[in-house]
Coordinates of C-alpha atoms in Angstrom, one line a residue:
M38 CA -19.4 -7.4 20.6
E39 CA -16.6 -5.6 22.5
R40 CA -15.4 -2.2 21.5
E41 CA -12.4 -3.5 19.7
T42 CA -14.4 -6.0 17.6
Q43 CA -17.3 -3.8 16.5
F44 CA -18.3 -3.9 12.9
V45 CA -18.7 -0.4 11.4
G46 CA -20.1 0.2 8.0
E47 CA -23.2 0.6 6.0
S48 CA -22.4 -0.4 2.4
G49 CA -24.4 -3.2 0.9
A50 CA -21.3 -5.3 0.0
F51 CA -20.0 -5.1 3.6
L52 CA -23.3 -5.9 5.3
D53 CA -23.9 -8.8 2.9
A54 CA -20.6 -10.4 4.0
V55 CA -21.4 -9.9 7.7
E56 CA -24.8 -11.4 7.2
K57 CA -23.4 -14.4 5.4
A58 CA -21.0 -15.0 8.4
S59 CA -23.9 -14.6 10.9
R60 CA -25.9 -17.2 9.1
A61 CA -23.0 -19.7 9.0
A62 CA -22.1 -19.1 12.7
P63 CA -24.5 -21.5 14.4
L64 CA -23.5 -24.4 12.1
N65 CA -20.7 -26.7 13.3
R66 CA -19.0 -26.6 9.9
P67 CA -15.7 -25.1 8.7
V68 CA -15.7 -21.6 7.2
L69 CA -13.1 -20.0 5.0
V70 CA -12.8 -16.2 5.2
V71 CA -11.2 -14.6 2.1
G72 CA -10.1 -11.0 1.8
E73 CA -7.2 -8.5 1.3
R74 CA -5.1 -7.5 4.2
G75 CA -6.8 -5.2 6.6
T76 CA -10.3 -6.1 5.6
G77 CA -11.3 -7.6 9.0
K78 CA -10.9 -11.4 8.5
E79 CA -10.1 -12.0 12.2
L80 CA -13.1 -9.9 13.2
I81 CA -15.3 -12.2 11.1
A82 CA -13.7 -15.2 12.6
E83 CA -14.5 -13.9 16.1
R84 CA -18.0 -13.2 15.1
L85 CA -18.4 -16.8 13.8
H86 CA -17.3 -18.0 17.2
R87 CA -19.3 -15.6 19.4
L88 CA -22.5 -16.4 17.5
S89 CA -22.0 -20.1 17.6
L90 CA -23.0 -22.7 20.2
R91 CA -19.3 -22.7 21.1
W92 CA -19.4 -19.1 22.3
D93 CA -18.3 -20.0 25.8
G94 CA -15.5 -22.3 24.6
P95 CA -11.9 -21.2 23.8
F96 CA -11.2 -19.1 20.7
V97 CA -7.6 -20.0 19.7
T98 CA -5.7 -18.3 16.9
L99 CA -2.6 -19.2 15.0
N100 CA -1.0 -17.2 12.3
C101 CA 0.4 -19.9 10.0
A102 CA 2.8 -17.4 8.2
A103 CA 4.4 -16.4 11.5
M104 CA 5.7 -20.0 12.3
P105 CA 8.7 -21.6 10.7
E106 CA 7.8 -24.6 8.5
T107 CA 9.7 -26.9 10.8
L108 CA 7.6 -25.9 13.9
I109 CA 4.1 -25.4 12.4
E110 CA 3.1 -29.0 12.9
A111 CA 4.3 -29.1 16.5
E112 CA 2.5 -25.8 17.1
L113 CA -0.8 -27.2 15.7
F114 CA -0.7 -30.7 17.0
G115 CA 1.7 -30.6 20.0
H116 CA 4.6 -32.9 20.7
E117 CA 5.9 -35.4 23.2
A118 CA 9.0 -35.0 25.2
G119 CA 12.1 -36.0 23.1
A120 CA 10.1 -35.9 19.9
F121 CA 12.8 -33.6 18.4
T122 CA 15.9 -31.7 19.4
G123 CA 14.9 -29.1 22.1
A124 CA 11.6 -30.9 23.0
T125 CA 12.5 -31.4 26.7
K126 CA 8.9 -31.8 27.8
A127 CA 5.5 -32.6 26.3
R128 CA 3.5 -29.7 25.0
V129 CA -0.2 -29.5 23.9
G130 CA -0.9 -28.0 20.5
R131 CA -3.4 -25.4 19.3
F132 CA -6.0 -28.2 18.5
E133 CA -6.0 -29.4 22.1
E134 CA -6.1 -25.9 23.4
A135 CA -9.2 -25.2 21.2
D136 CA -11.0 -28.4 22.2
G137 CA -14.7 -27.5 22.6
G138 CA -14.2 -24.2 20.8
T139 CA -12.9 -22.6 17.6
L140 CA -9.5 -22.7 16.0
F141 CA -8.8 -19.8 13.8
L142 CA -6.0 -20.4 11.2
D143 CA -4.8 -17.2 9.6
E144 CA -2.7 -17.1 6.4
L145 CA -3.9 -20.7 5.7
G146 CA -2.2 -20.7 2.2
T147 CA 1.3 -20.7 3.8
L148 CA 0.8 -24.1 5.5
S149 CA 3.4 -26.7 4.5
T150 CA 2.4 -29.9 2.7
G151 CA 3.0 -32.0 5.8
A152 CA 0.8 -29.8 7.9
Q153 CA -1.9 -29.8 5.3
E154 CA -2.0 -33.6 5.4
R155 CA -2.3 -33.7 9.2
L156 CA -4.9 -30.9 9.1
L157 CA -7.0 -32.9 6.6
R158 CA -7.2 -35.8 9.0
A159 CA -8.1 -33.6 11.9
V160 CA -10.9 -32.0 9.9
E161 CA -12.1 -35.3 8.5
Y162 CA -12.0 -37.5 11.5
G163 CA -11.7 -35.2 14.5
E164 CA -8.4 -36.8 15.5
I165 CA -4.9 -35.5 16.0
T166 CA -1.6 -37.2 16.9
R167 CA 1.1 -35.3 18.8
I168 CA 4.5 -35.4 17.1
G169 CA 6.5 -38.3 18.7
S170 CA 3.3 -40.2 19.7
S171 CA 1.5 -43.1 18.1
R172 CA -1.7 -42.6 20.0
P173 CA -4.3 -40.4 18.3
Q174 CA -6.6 -38.2 20.4
R175 CA -10.1 -37.1 19.7
V176 CA -10.7 -33.3 19.6
D177 CA -13.9 -31.3 19.2
V178 CA -12.8 -28.2 17.3
R179 CA -14.4 -26.0 14.7
I180 CA -12.0 -24.7 12.1
V181 CA -12.3 -21.2 10.7
A182 CA -9.5 -20.3 8.3
A183 CA -8.5 -17.1 6.6
T184 CA -6.4 -16.2 3.6
N185 CA -5.7 -13.5 1.0
A186 CA -4.4 -16.1 -1.4
D187 CA -6.2 -17.7 -4.4
L188 CA -6.5 -21.1 -2.9
P189 CA -8.4 -22.7 -5.8
K190 CA -5.6 -21.6 -8.1
M191 CA -3.0 -22.9 -5.7
A192 CA -4.9 -26.3 -5.7
D193 CA -4.9 -26.4 -9.5
E194 CA -1.1 -25.8 -9.3
N195 CA -0.7 -28.6 -6.7
R196 CA 0.5 -26.0 -4.1
F197 CA -2.5 -26.7 -1.8
R198 CA -4.4 -29.9 -1.3
A199 CA -7.6 -29.8 -3.2
D200 CA -9.2 -32.3 -0.8
L201 CA -8.4 -30.1 2.2
L202 CA -9.8 -27.1 0.4
D203 CA -13.0 -29.0 -0.2
R204 CA -13.3 -29.8 3.5
L205 CA -12.6 -26.3 4.7
S206 CA -14.9 -24.4 2.2
F207 CA -18.3 -25.5 3.4
E208 CA -19.0 -21.8 3.5
V209 CA -16.7 -19.0 2.1
V210 CA -17.1 -15.5 3.3
T211 CA -15.4 -13.0 1.0
L212 CA -14.8 -9.6 2.5
P213 CA -15.0 -6.6 0.1
P214 CA -12.0 -4.2 0.0
L215 CA -12.6 -0.7 1.5
R216 CA -12.3 1.0 -2.0
V217 CA -15.6 -0.7 -3.1
R218 CA -17.5 -0.1 0.2
E219 CA -19.5 2.9 -0.9
G220 CA -20.0 5.5 1.8
D221 CA -18.0 3.6 4.5
V222 CA -14.9 5.8 4.4
P223 CA -16.6 8.8 6.1
V224 CA -18.4 6.5 8.5
L225 CA -15.2 4.7 9.6
S226 CA -13.2 7.9 9.6
D227 CA -15.7 9.5 12.0
Y228 CA -15.7 6.4 14.2
F229 CA -12.0 6.1 14.5
G230 CA -11.6 9.9 14.9
R231 CA -14.1 10.0 17.8
R232 CA -12.3 7.2 19.5
M233 CA -8.9 8.8 19.2
A234 CA -10.2 12.2 20.3
A235 CA -11.7 10.5 23.4
E236 CA -8.4 8.7 24.1
L237 CA -6.6 12.1 23.9
E238 CA -9.3 13.6 26.2
W239 CA -10.4 16.2 23.7
P240 CA -13.5 18.1 25.1
S241 CA -15.4 17.4 21.9
W242 CA -15.0 15.9 18.4
P243 CA -14.8 18.7 15.7
G244 CA -15.0 16.3 12.8
F245 CA -13.0 16.6 9.5
G246 CA -12.6 19.6 7.3
R247 CA -13.4 19.6 3.6
L248 CA -9.9 19.1 2.4
A249 CA -9.3 16.1 4.7
S250 CA -12.6 14.6 3.7
E251 CA -11.9 14.9 0.0
A252 CA -8.4 13.4 0.5
L253 CA -9.8 10.5 2.4
N254 CA -12.4 9.8 -0.2
R255 CA -9.9 9.9 -3.1
H256 CA -7.4 7.6 -1.5
N257 CA -7.4 4.0 -2.8
W258 CA -6.8 2.3 0.6
P259 CA -4.5 -0.6 -0.3
G260 CA -4.3 -1.4 3.4
N261 CA -8.0 -1.2 3.8
V262 CA -9.6 -0.6 7.2
R263 CA -6.3 -1.2 9.1
E264 CA -4.6 1.5 7.0
L265 CA -7.6 3.9 7.4
R266 CA -7.5 3.5 11.2
N267 CA -3.8 4.3 11.3
V268 CA -4.2 7.3 9.1
I269 CA -7.1 8.7 11.1
E270 CA -5.5 8.2 14.5
R271 CA -2.3 9.8 13.3
A272 CA -4.2 12.8 11.9
V273 CA -6.1 13.4 15.1
Y274 CA -3.1 13.1 17.4
Q275 CA -1.1 15.5 15.2
W276 CA -3.8 18.1 15.1
N277 CA -3.3 20.8 17.7
D278 CA -6.5 22.9 17.5
H279 CA -9.3 20.9 19.1
S280 CA -11.9 23.5 18.2
R281 CA -11.2 23.3 14.5
P282 CA -12.1 20.4 12.2
V283 CA -9.1 18.1 11.4
D284 CA -8.0 19.1 8.0
H285 CA -4.5 17.6 7.6
I286 CA -4.0 14.0 6.5
V287 CA -0.7 12.1 6.2
F288 CA -1.1 8.9 4.2
D289 CA 2.6 7.9 4.2
P290 CA 4.4 8.6 7.5
F291 CA 7.7 7.9 5.8
E292 CA 7.3 10.6 3.2
S293 CA 9.8 13.5 3.9
P294 CA 12.1 15.6 1.9
W295 CA 14.9 14.5 4.2
K296 CA 14.4 10.8 4.1
P297 CA 17.6 8.9 3.2
R298 CA 18.2 8.3 -0.5
E299 CA 18.7 4.8 -1.8
K300 CA 22.3 3.7 -2.4
N301 CA 23.7 5.0 -5.6
A302 CA 20.7 7.2 -6.2
P303 CA 21.6 10.3 -8.1
P304 CA 21.5 13.5 -6.1
D305 CA 18.4 15.7 -6.5
S306 CA 18.9 18.1 -9.4
G307 CA 18.0 21.7 -9.2
T308 CA 17.2 21.7 -5.5
D309 CA 19.2 23.6 -3.0
A310 CA 19.2 23.3 0.8
S311 CA 17.1 26.4 1.3
A312 CA 14.4 25.3 -1.1
T313 CA 14.2 21.9 0.6
E314 CA 13.9 23.4 4.0
S315 CA 11.0 25.6 2.9
R316 CA 9.0 22.7 1.4
P317 CA 6.2 21.6 3.8
A318 CA 6.9 18.1 5.0
Q319 CA 4.3 15.3 4.9
A320 CA 1.8 17.5 3.1
A321 CA -1.5 15.8 2.3
P322 CA -3.0 15.9 -1.1
A323 CA -5.2 19.0 -1.0
S324 CA -7.7 18.3 -3.7
S325 CA -8.1 16.8 -7.2
E326 CA -6.3 18.3 -10.2
P327 CA -8.2 21.3 -11.6
T328 CA -10.3 20.7 -14.7
F329 CA -10.9 23.5 -17.2
D330 CA -13.8 22.0 -19.3
G331 CA -16.8 24.2 -19.2
V332 CA -15.1 27.3 -17.8
D333 CA -17.2 30.2 -18.9
D334 CA -16.0 32.8 -16.4
M335 CA -12.2 33.0 -16.3
K336 CA -12.1 35.5 -13.4
A337 CA -14.4 33.4 -11.2
A338 CA -12.5 30.2 -12.0
V339 CA -9.1 31.8 -11.2
E340 CA -10.5 33.2 -7.9
A341 CA -11.9 29.7 -7.0
Y342 CA -8.6 28.0 -7.8
E343 CA -6.7 30.6 -5.8
K344 CA -9.0 30.0 -2.8
R345 CA -8.3 26.3 -3.0
I346 CA -4.6 26.9 -3.0
L347 CA -4.8 29.0 0.1
E348 CA -7.0 26.5 1.9
A349 CA -4.6 23.6 1.1
A350 CA -1.6 25.6 2.2
L351 CA -3.2 26.7 5.4
A352 CA -4.1 23.0 6.2
R353 CA -0.5 21.9 5.5
S354 CA 0.9 24.6 7.8
R355 CA -1.6 23.7 10.6
Y356 CA -3.2 27.2 10.0
N357 CA 0.0 29.0 11.0
Q358 CA -0.3 32.0 8.7
R359 CA 3.4 32.9 8.8
Q360 CA 4.4 29.4 7.8
T361 CA 1.7 29.5 5.1
A362 CA 3.1 32.7 3.7
K363 CA 6.6 31.2 3.6
A364 CA 5.4 28.1 1.9
L365 CA 3.6 30.1 -0.8
N366 CA 6.6 32.6 -1.2
L367 CA 4.4 35.5 -0.1
T368 CA 5.0 38.2 2.5
Y369 CA 2.8 38.0 5.6
D370 CA 0.9 41.1 4.5
Q371 CA 0.3 39.7 1.0
L372 CA -1.1 36.5 2.5
R373 CA -3.4 38.4 4.9
H374 CA -4.7 40.4 2.0
A375 CA -5.4 37.3 0.0
L376 CA -7.1 35.6 3.0
K377 CA -9.3 38.6 3.6
R378 CA -10.3 38.8 -0.1
H379 CA -11.4 35.1 0.0
D380 CA -13.0 35.4 3.5
L381 CA -10.5 32.9 5.0
L382 CA -9.2 35.0 7.9
G383 CA -11.3 32.9 10.3
S384 CA -9.7 29.6 9.0

């Protein structure tokens, strides 16, 4: 597999899904890939093609959601000259382009009723008819489709053809979301971090610090692997000290104390300009909320909590001690004294 299409992960749920796709790949049957956004549905589709007997044939993709309903059928099946307004010359569709190979239909659940009916005939009989033509053509195409929709529910509600769903679901590969892939966040983070560091020509890869690692593991990853990759690449590119582990993570690049307020939103109460300016922008979550159950040594607990506050503030300020002091409302000497007491002067 090429560098951009490598599968990275070691969780059982993820490896089971990849193995299921690998077993189905040699069979000349349709496969439906189901999963949330960013879980790698297109990578699985490419794997199904590369491991099939069609590996040297074309791999053609179509995002069904990206095409207007009025054009999706022409895009899939092609059209003859004059078939509709603007069709000045004949054009082959994706089925003809994929002849002898694989056609990957992403966002299958958005297909119009008319396109579903035509697709059913293509899957069932291996025949397509260009729009504006009365002559069917034979095509040899394997269909791989992907969706994040509940197609069986859509079929029950008559929003998707049940007979088409039956034809396309010879095998269904359901990809697990990243939040249930135990142990894969550190593995993927290191993989994407190393790649970004190499792209930026760092002399070596320092890894991630404790605060960053904890934040990455706590995040729920609604955008899954695609979101993780963006977060990691952004964190590496924003980190200036290549010799120190990356320890600042920004999950939401739009988060800022200066972002425009919504129309008619009430002004911030109790916040003046100077307070806003001193607040660190785009600060990553430092660590989980403190728990006080089982505390049997108050002094040690307070010291440990103070150390965590200092570590988090240092990470937010890119280890600039003067900025850290300002963020914590301390003098520079007070901060230095606290860092020395907690053995953090080397951080």
